[in-house]
C-alpha cells in the first residue's frame, strides 16, 4: 500500500515499496521539508529581485530634491525585510522538521544555508549603503577638485 503526504506548498508525494510504514512517513516528511526549502528559496530570490529593482530605481531617480524616491526605497526595504524574516522563520521550521526526521546532515545544510543567506543580506545592505552614499556625494559636490570636503 502506498502512502502520500502534502508539503506545505501543496505538492503531493507518494512512497511505496517494501519499506515499513514508519520509514515511509519519515521519507515523505523529508521530501516535504526539502520541497518547502525550495519554495523558501524561490521566495528569497523574488525578494532579492524586488530589492535590487527598488535600489536601482532609487539610484536613478534620487536627487537631493526628490524625496519621493527615498521614501519608495524605504518602503521596499520594509517589505523585503518582512519577506526575509518570514522566509527565515519557515527555514527554521524546515530545519526542525529535518531534525525530527533524524536527518541531522540535511538539517545542518539548512542551517548553513541560513547563515550564508544572512551574510549575503548583510553584504547586500552594505553595498547598497556605500553606493547610495557615493551617489549622494556625487550629486551634491560638483567641484572639479577631488576630496574638496564640501559634504
XYZ file of C-alpha atoms in Angstrom:
151
model
C 0.000 0.000 0.000
C 1.328 3.453 -0.959
C 1.492 6.347 1.428
C 1.213 10.025 0.445
C 1.801 13.372 2.070
C 1.410 17.001 1.136
C 4.196 19.527 1.562
C 3.346 22.967 2.897
C 3.273 24.316 -0.659
C 0.659 21.743 -1.701
C 2.809 19.247 -3.602
C 1.868 15.627 -3.094
C 4.468 12.901 -2.818
C 3.941 9.191 -2.522
C 6.144 6.455 -1.171
C 5.542 2.812 -1.887
C 7.528 -0.360 -1.795
C 8.746 -2.674 0.878
C 9.589 -0.056 3.475
C 7.907 -0.185 6.862
C 5.195 2.438 7.272
C 7.263 4.443 9.770
C 10.170 4.738 7.312
C 7.792 5.725 4.530
C 6.379 8.515 6.674
C 9.886 9.663 7.605
C 10.977 9.778 3.946
C 7.833 11.666 2.992
C 8.460 14.157 5.796
C 11.980 14.708 4.454
C 10.617 15.203 0.935
C 8.069 17.715 2.226
C 10.748 19.606 4.178
C 13.070 19.801 1.172
C 10.193 20.866 -1.069
C 9.403 23.629 1.421
C 13.047 24.706 1.406
C 12.938 25.017 -2.368
C 9.811 27.166 -2.069
C 11.511 29.361 0.556
C 14.475 29.967 -1.709
C 12.205 30.843 -4.601
C 10.584 33.470 -2.396
C 14.001 34.770 -1.335
C 15.099 35.054 -4.957
C 11.975 37.056 -5.775
C 12.576 39.282 -2.738
C 16.182 39.945 -3.791
C 14.984 40.801 -7.291
C 12.449 43.251 -5.872
C 15.100 44.706 -3.540
C 17.529 45.179 -6.432
C 14.897 46.809 -8.667
C 13.900 49.224 -5.896
C 17.526 50.119 -5.289
C 18.281 50.693 -8.990
C 15.192 52.906 -9.240
C 16.326 54.814 -6.170
C 19.785 55.390 -7.674
C 18.309 56.521 -10.968
C 15.687 58.880 -9.531
C 17.121 60.018 -6.223
C 18.399 63.549 -6.056
C 18.632 65.988 -3.225
C 15.335 67.438 -4.474
C 13.404 64.169 -4.954
C 12.498 62.778 -1.542
C 9.860 60.509 -3.096
C 12.494 58.137 -4.467
C 13.943 57.698 -0.985
C 10.516 57.055 0.535
C 9.757 54.440 -2.125
C 13.078 52.714 -1.444
C 12.499 52.728 2.328
C 9.055 51.180 1.770
C 10.601 48.486 -0.445
C 13.188 47.801 2.278
C 10.410 47.297 4.844
C 8.574 44.843 2.589
C 11.702 42.896 1.712
C 12.755 42.757 5.370
C 9.376 41.265 6.293
C 9.683 38.706 3.483
C 13.221 37.716 4.514
C 12.101 37.410 8.116
C 9.206 35.141 7.136
C 11.479 33.018 4.932
C 13.964 32.688 7.780
C 11.250 31.594 10.211
C 9.978 28.994 7.737
C 13.522 27.723 7.137
C 13.934 27.246 10.895
C 10.761 25.148 10.914
C 12.132 23.128 7.994
C 15.396 22.604 9.855
C 13.485 21.412 12.926
C 11.360 19.084 10.760
C 14.523 17.512 9.350
C 15.993 17.064 12.832
C 12.767 15.363 13.968
C 13.072 13.051 10.963
C 16.609 12.247 12.171
C 18.134 13.877 9.103
C 20.764 15.845 11.003
C 23.061 16.261 7.986
C 20.280 17.794 5.907
C 19.226 19.934 8.852
C 22.812 21.213 9.109
C 22.765 22.058 5.395
C 19.638 24.143 6.009
C 21.383 25.841 8.972
C 24.453 26.554 6.795
C 22.246 27.994 4.040
C 20.544 30.228 6.600
C 23.895 31.551 7.797
C 25.039 32.190 4.213
C 21.769 33.966 3.433
C 22.283 36.176 6.471
C 25.799 37.058 5.316
C 24.556 37.728 1.785
C 21.879 40.091 3.076
C 24.381 41.956 5.270
C 26.750 42.374 2.316
C 23.904 43.499 0.047
C 22.850 46.158 2.532
C 26.460 47.354 2.969
C 26.891 47.524 -0.803
C 23.684 49.495 -1.258
C 24.627 51.875 1.557
C 28.037 52.542 0.041
C 26.546 53.027 -3.431
C 23.880 55.356 -2.066
C 26.442 57.398 -0.134
C 28.699 57.608 -3.185
C 25.834 58.781 -5.405
C 24.697 61.327 -2.813
C 28.225 62.733 -2.684
C 28.425 62.935 -6.477
C 25.033 64.681 -6.614
C 25.980 67.285 -4.031
C 29.600 68.004 -4.964
C 30.212 69.406 -8.415
C 33.651 70.823 -7.709
C 36.429 69.774 -10.074
C 38.741 69.118 -7.101
C 38.600 65.598 -5.727
C 38.079 65.404 -1.976
C 37.017 69.014 -1.577
C 35.277 68.174 1.704
C 32.048 70.007 0.910
C 29.949 67.071 2.038
